[in-house]
Tab-separated table of C-alpha atoms and ligand atoms in Angstrom:
chain	number	residue	atom	x	y	z
A	1	UNK	CA	66.077	-125.505	-59.435
A	2	UNK	CA	62.962	-125.901	-57.253
A	3	UNK	CA	63.370	-124.343	-53.821
A	4	UNK	CA	61.230	-126.112	-51.227
A	5	UNK	CA	59.709	-124.593	-48.094
A	6	UNK	CA	60.373	-127.810	-46.195
A	7	UNK	CA	57.949	-129.869	-44.083
A	8	UNK	CA	54.945	-127.917	-42.820
A	9	UNK	CA	55.082	-127.447	-39.056
A	10	UNK	CA	58.857	-127.796	-38.722
A	11	UNK	CA	60.664	-125.131	-36.701
A	12	UNK	CA	62.152	-122.507	-39.012
A	13	UNK	CA	64.209	-119.401	-38.453
A	14	UNK	CA	63.544	-116.751	-41.089
A	15	UNK	CA	65.930	-113.765	-40.841
A	16	UNK	CA	64.311	-110.540	-42.008
A	17	UNK	CA	66.594	-108.677	-44.398
A	18	UNK	CA	64.973	-105.348	-43.481
A	19	UNK	CA	67.487	-105.133	-40.626
A	20	UNK	CA	70.475	-106.042	-42.832
A	21	UNK	CA	72.963	-103.628	-44.419
A	22	UNK	CA	71.320	-102.915	-47.781
A	23	UNK	CA	74.678	-101.632	-48.970
A	24	UNK	CA	76.083	-105.167	-48.648
A	25	UNK	CA	72.953	-107.257	-48.725
A	26	UNK	CA	74.356	-110.314	-50.480
A	27	UNK	CA	77.257	-110.503	-48.001
A	28	UNK	CA	74.853	-110.115	-45.054
A	29	UNK	CA	72.639	-112.915	-46.371
A	30	UNK	CA	75.547	-115.240	-47.130
A	31	UNK	CA	77.023	-114.650	-43.671
A	32	UNK	CA	73.976	-116.179	-41.959
A	33	UNK	CA	73.138	-118.818	-44.547
A	34	UNK	CA	74.268	-121.705	-42.336
A	35	UNK	CA	71.642	-120.778	-39.730
A	36	UNK	CA	68.874	-119.764	-42.132
A	37	UNK	CA	65.893	-121.874	-43.124
A	38	UNK	CA	63.927	-119.227	-45.013
A	39	UNK	CA	64.812	-115.649	-45.880
A	40	UNK	CA	62.102	-113.162	-44.904
A	41	UNK	CA	61.888	-110.362	-47.482
A	42	UNK	CA	59.960	-107.359	-46.200
A	43	UNK	CA	58.317	-105.431	-49.019
A	44	UNK	CA	56.805	-102.079	-48.032
A	45	UNK	CA	54.923	-99.755	-50.410
A	46	UNK	CA	54.749	-96.581	-48.303
A	47	UNK	CA	50.954	-96.825	-48.423
A	48	UNK	CA	49.824	-99.897	-46.517
A	49	UNK	CA	52.669	-99.112	-44.100
A	50	UNK	CA	54.438	-95.753	-43.558
A	51	UNK	CA	57.750	-97.010	-44.926
A	52	UNK	CA	59.250	-98.017	-48.273
A	53	UNK	CA	61.723	-100.867	-48.605
A	54	UNK	CA	62.462	-102.986	-51.682
A	55	UNK	CA	60.775	-104.615	-54.677
A	56	UNK	CA	61.268	-107.301	-57.338
A	57	UNK	CA	64.623	-105.951	-58.651
A	58	UNK	CA	66.277	-106.573	-55.297
A	59	UNK	CA	64.705	-110.024	-55.024
A	60	UNK	CA	66.057	-110.809	-58.494
A	61	UNK	CA	69.587	-109.722	-57.532
A	62	UNK	CA	69.503	-111.511	-54.203
A	63	UNK	CA	68.293	-114.693	-55.887
A	64	UNK	CA	71.750	-115.090	-57.410
A	65	UNK	CA	73.362	-115.208	-53.956
A	66	UNK	CA	71.014	-117.418	-51.969
A	67	UNK	CA	69.424	-120.810	-52.470
A	68	UNK	CA	67.089	-120.281	-49.521
A	69	UNK	CA	63.277	-120.154	-49.646
A	70	UNK	CA	62.338	-116.482	-50.167
A	71	UNK	CA	59.401	-115.760	-47.869
A	72	UNK	CA	58.153	-112.418	-49.238
A	73	UNK	CA	56.013	-110.406	-46.843
A	74	UNK	CA	54.039	-107.990	-49.020
A	75	UNK	CA	53.065	-105.008	-46.880
A	76	UNK	CA	51.305	-103.462	-49.859
A	77	UNK	CA	47.820	-102.071	-50.483
A	78	UNK	CA	47.643	-103.686	-53.932
A	79	UNK	CA	49.790	-106.832	-53.744
A	80	UNK	CA	47.840	-108.470	-56.578
A	81	UNK	CA	49.460	-106.117	-59.084
A	82	UNK	CA	52.944	-107.412	-58.183
A	83	UNK	CA	52.593	-111.158	-57.501
A	84	UNK	CA	53.780	-112.149	-60.978
A	85	UNK	CA	56.737	-109.761	-60.814
A	86	UNK	CA	57.812	-111.240	-57.491
A	87	UNK	CA	57.388	-114.764	-58.814
A	88	UNK	CA	59.448	-113.928	-61.908
A	89	UNK	CA	62.104	-112.288	-59.719
A	90	UNK	CA	62.533	-115.485	-57.726
A	91	UNK	CA	60.124	-115.246	-54.789
A	92	UNK	CA	59.053	-118.644	-53.479
A	93	UNK	CA	56.253	-117.607	-51.137
A	94	UNK	CA	54.236	-114.408	-51.020
A	95	UNK	CA	52.215	-113.346	-48.001
A	96	UNK	CA	49.431	-110.767	-48.358
A	97	UNK	CA	47.625	-108.933	-45.568
A	98	UNK	CA	43.967	-109.736	-44.917
A	99	UNK	CA	43.465	-106.039	-44.110
A	100	UNK	CA	43.835	-105.035	-47.787
A	101	UNK	CA	40.752	-107.027	-48.837
A	102	UNK	CA	40.190	-109.208	-51.890
A	103	UNK	CA	41.762	-112.100	-49.981
A	104	UNK	CA	40.106	-114.961	-51.839
A	105	UNK	CA	41.187	-113.690	-55.260
A	106	UNK	CA	44.686	-112.841	-54.026
A	107	UNK	CA	45.049	-116.401	-52.764
A	108	UNK	CA	43.831	-117.745	-56.119
A	109	UNK	CA	46.214	-115.498	-58.062
A	110	UNK	CA	49.225	-116.464	-55.954
A	111	UNK	CA	48.320	-120.153	-56.193
A	112	UNK	CA	47.943	-119.981	-59.978
A	113	UNK	CA	51.417	-118.449	-60.225
A	114	UNK	CA	52.866	-121.434	-58.374
A	115	UNK	CA	53.753	-119.397	-55.292
A	116	UNK	CA	53.473	-120.742	-51.777
A	117	UNK	CA	50.607	-118.701	-50.320
A	118	UNK	CA	50.649	-116.802	-47.030
A	119	UNK	CA	48.040	-114.673	-45.281
A	120	UNK	CA	49.045	-112.077	-42.679
A	121	UNK	CA	47.095	-110.390	-39.883
A	122	UNK	CA	48.064	-107.323	-37.891
A	123	UNK	CA	48.115	-107.516	-34.085
A	124	UNK	CA	44.654	-105.918	-33.788
A	125	UNK	CA	43.031	-108.066	-36.478
A	126	UNK	CA	40.945	-110.819	-34.859
A	127	UNK	CA	41.543	-114.466	-35.776
A	128	UNK	CA	37.979	-114.642	-37.112
A	129	UNK	CA	39.064	-112.457	-40.040
A	130	UNK	CA	41.615	-115.020	-41.292
A	131	UNK	CA	39.946	-118.254	-40.100
A	132	UNK	CA	37.800	-118.681	-43.276
A	133	UNK	CA	40.952	-118.814	-45.436
A	134	UNK	CA	43.006	-121.284	-43.384
A	135	UNK	CA	42.120	-124.176	-45.648
A	136	UNK	CA	43.352	-122.284	-48.714
A	137	UNK	CA	46.783	-121.084	-47.580
A	138	UNK	CA	50.148	-122.648	-46.735
A	139	UNK	CA	51.114	-120.087	-44.102
A	140	UNK	CA	49.448	-117.823	-41.574
A	141	UNK	CA	51.561	-114.849	-40.477
A	142	UNK	CA	50.458	-113.379	-37.141
A	143	UNK	CA	52.237	-110.059	-36.662
A	144	UNK	CA	53.664	-109.448	-33.217
A	145	UNK	CA	54.300	-105.777	-34.020
A	146	UNK	CA	52.400	-103.318	-36.194
A	147	UNK	CA	54.089	-103.606	-39.598
A	148	UNK	CA	56.345	-100.931	-41.042
A	149	UNK	CA	59.557	-101.041	-39.079
A	150	UNK	CA	62.088	-103.391	-37.528
A	151	UNK	CA	63.333	-103.103	-33.958
A	152	UNK	CA	59.895	-102.681	-32.347
A	153	UNK	CA	58.811	-104.284	-29.067
A	154	UNK	CA	57.209	-107.718	-29.068
A	155	UNK	CA	53.426	-107.693	-28.451
A	156	UNK	CA	52.782	-110.648	-26.155
A	157	UNK	CA	49.025	-110.116	-26.242
A	158	UNK	CA	49.011	-111.684	-29.723
A	159	UNK	CA	49.855	-115.102	-28.192
A	160	UNK	CA	46.233	-116.204	-27.588
A	161	UNK	CA	45.614	-115.672	-31.319
A	162	UNK	CA	48.673	-117.832	-32.125
A	163	UNK	CA	47.325	-120.591	-29.874
A	164	UNK	CA	43.863	-120.309	-31.401
A	165	UNK	CA	45.380	-120.647	-34.869
A	166	UNK	CA	47.489	-123.646	-33.840
A	167	UNK	CA	44.426	-125.363	-32.384
A	168	UNK	CA	42.436	-124.733	-35.579
A	169	UNK	CA	45.269	-126.111	-37.724
A	170	UNK	CA	45.636	-129.239	-35.576
A	171	UNK	CA	41.899	-129.887	-35.107
A	172	UNK	CA	41.379	-129.748	-38.869
A	173	UNK	CA	44.671	-131.421	-39.822
A	174	UNK	CA	45.563	-128.423	-42.000
A	175	UNK	CA	48.930	-128.117	-43.739
A	176	UNK	CA	49.605	-124.559	-42.569
A	177	UNK	CA	52.751	-123.027	-41.088
A	178	UNK	CA	52.172	-120.462	-38.350
A	179	UNK	CA	54.680	-117.628	-38.599
A	180	UNK	CA	55.275	-114.780	-36.145
A	181	UNK	CA	57.060	-111.584	-37.026
A	182	UNK	CA	58.222	-108.646	-34.919
A	183	UNK	CA	60.364	-108.440	-31.801
A	184	UNK	CA	61.455	-112.091	-31.960
A	185	UNK	CA	64.709	-112.728	-30.067
A	186	UNK	CA	66.185	-115.244	-27.612
A	187	UNK	CA	63.726	-114.101	-24.936
A	188	UNK	CA	60.549	-114.210	-27.019
A	189	UNK	CA	61.426	-117.237	-29.192
A	190	UNK	CA	60.381	-119.836	-26.582
A	191	UNK	CA	57.223	-117.830	-25.822
A	192	UNK	CA	55.991	-117.909	-29.415
A	193	UNK	CA	56.877	-121.587	-29.915
A	194	UNK	CA	55.082	-122.433	-26.679
A	195	UNK	CA	52.043	-120.530	-28.023
A	196	UNK	CA	52.082	-122.560	-31.268
A	197	UNK	CA	54.242	-120.749	-33.845
A	198	UNK	CA	56.744	-122.724	-35.918
A	199	UNK	CA	58.249	-120.093	-38.254
A	200	UNK	CA	60.089	-117.301	-36.439
A	201	UNK	CA	61.017	-114.113	-38.266
A	202	UNK	CA	63.836	-112.124	-36.687
A	203	UNK	CA	65.448	-108.984	-38.047
A	204	UNK	CA	67.264	-106.792	-35.545
A	205	UNK	CA	67.893	-109.697	-33.166
A	206	UNK	CA	70.085	-111.159	-35.920
A	207	UNK	CA	71.419	-108.428	-38.220
A	208	UNK	CA	71.831	-105.732	-35.559
A	209	UNK	CA	74.055	-108.045	-33.517
A	210	UNK	CA	77.869	-108.117	-33.734
A	211	UNK	CA	77.801	-111.802	-34.779
A	212	UNK	CA	74.622	-112.354	-36.847
A	213	UNK	CA	75.328	-116.045	-37.488
A	214	UNK	CA	75.751	-116.736	-33.784
A	215	UNK	CA	72.673	-114.613	-33.013
A	216	UNK	CA	70.557	-116.666	-35.419
A	217	UNK	CA	71.856	-119.895	-33.862
A	218	UNK	CA	71.010	-118.601	-30.350
A	219	UNK	CA	67.419	-117.899	-31.415
A	220	UNK	CA	67.100	-121.408	-32.820
A	221	UNK	CA	68.465	-122.923	-29.597
A	222	UNK	CA	66.083	-120.794	-27.498
A	223	UNK	CA	63.159	-121.839	-29.691
A	224	UNK	CA	64.129	-125.512	-29.548
A	225	UNK	CA	64.051	-125.426	-25.755
A	226	UNK	CA	60.308	-124.736	-25.929
A	227	UNK	CA	59.476	-127.520	-28.404
B	301	DX5	C1	57.873	-105.297	-39.876
B	301	DX5	C2	58.395	-106.504	-40.655
B	301	DX5	C3	59.188	-107.438	-39.790
B	301	DX5	C4	60.410	-106.762	-39.147
B	301	DX5	C5	60.988	-107.663	-38.085
B	301	DX5	O1	56.925	-104.627	-40.647
B	301	DX5	O2	57.351	-107.233	-41.244
B	301	DX5	O3	59.587	-108.571	-40.571
B	301	DX5	O4	61.361	-106.490	-40.142
B	301	DX5	O5	62.054	-106.953	-37.493
B	301	DX5	P1	62.403	-107.208	-35.951
B	301	DX5	O6	62.729	-108.657	-35.826
B	301	DX5	O7	63.601	-106.307	-35.716
B	301	DX5	O8	61.194	-106.813	-35.145
B	302	ZN	ZN1	57.887	-109.145	-42.111
């Protein structure tokens, strides 16, 4: 079964499973399925970021419980060593950080594996660092927190970079989704859409709420108001 990302540029809500109950992950994912476009899978290696989360075995297990597009955010120093394992486990898109280097070959490797290709930039990484690759990727992830943990505060000073990216994508008619990740909730959702993002990752604003499904719907409504 081919799992599609959907039309580039469309508004998408991508719950981050990092904030879910890992002891009942399949239940947590199924509970919000009706309000989920993509599922954001945060992979942390304890080296690129000071935290360790999950790897291909969990993606493989989760694949049996969800038909959603798995948007794997590889916060890893050597993502190239694991792209094939994630693809085999059922990942649909893999996003690598420009900060780890070797970007051009990572993009080529991911593309040759048939993955949808994403490139991520930390809040303090200037747009100029990712601009040369925009024509080669399907997604640009602009972090609105420093990666490593959920539940951090939204960094509004990343918005000019989001707008710059949106302008570049539109001016060059590029087929690139612009994703934001970190501190997204009903308050910040309209801000990031206004700035030019179309894929919104939210972890604690969904899974740390008493009614995750309703919380995801509220973020979508808040984001839609800004469209
Ligand atoms: C942080 C991760 C984010 C994080 C988002 O390194 O990449 O996806 O889980 O969590 P919230 O939405 O709680 O900031
Ligand atoms: Zn993430």
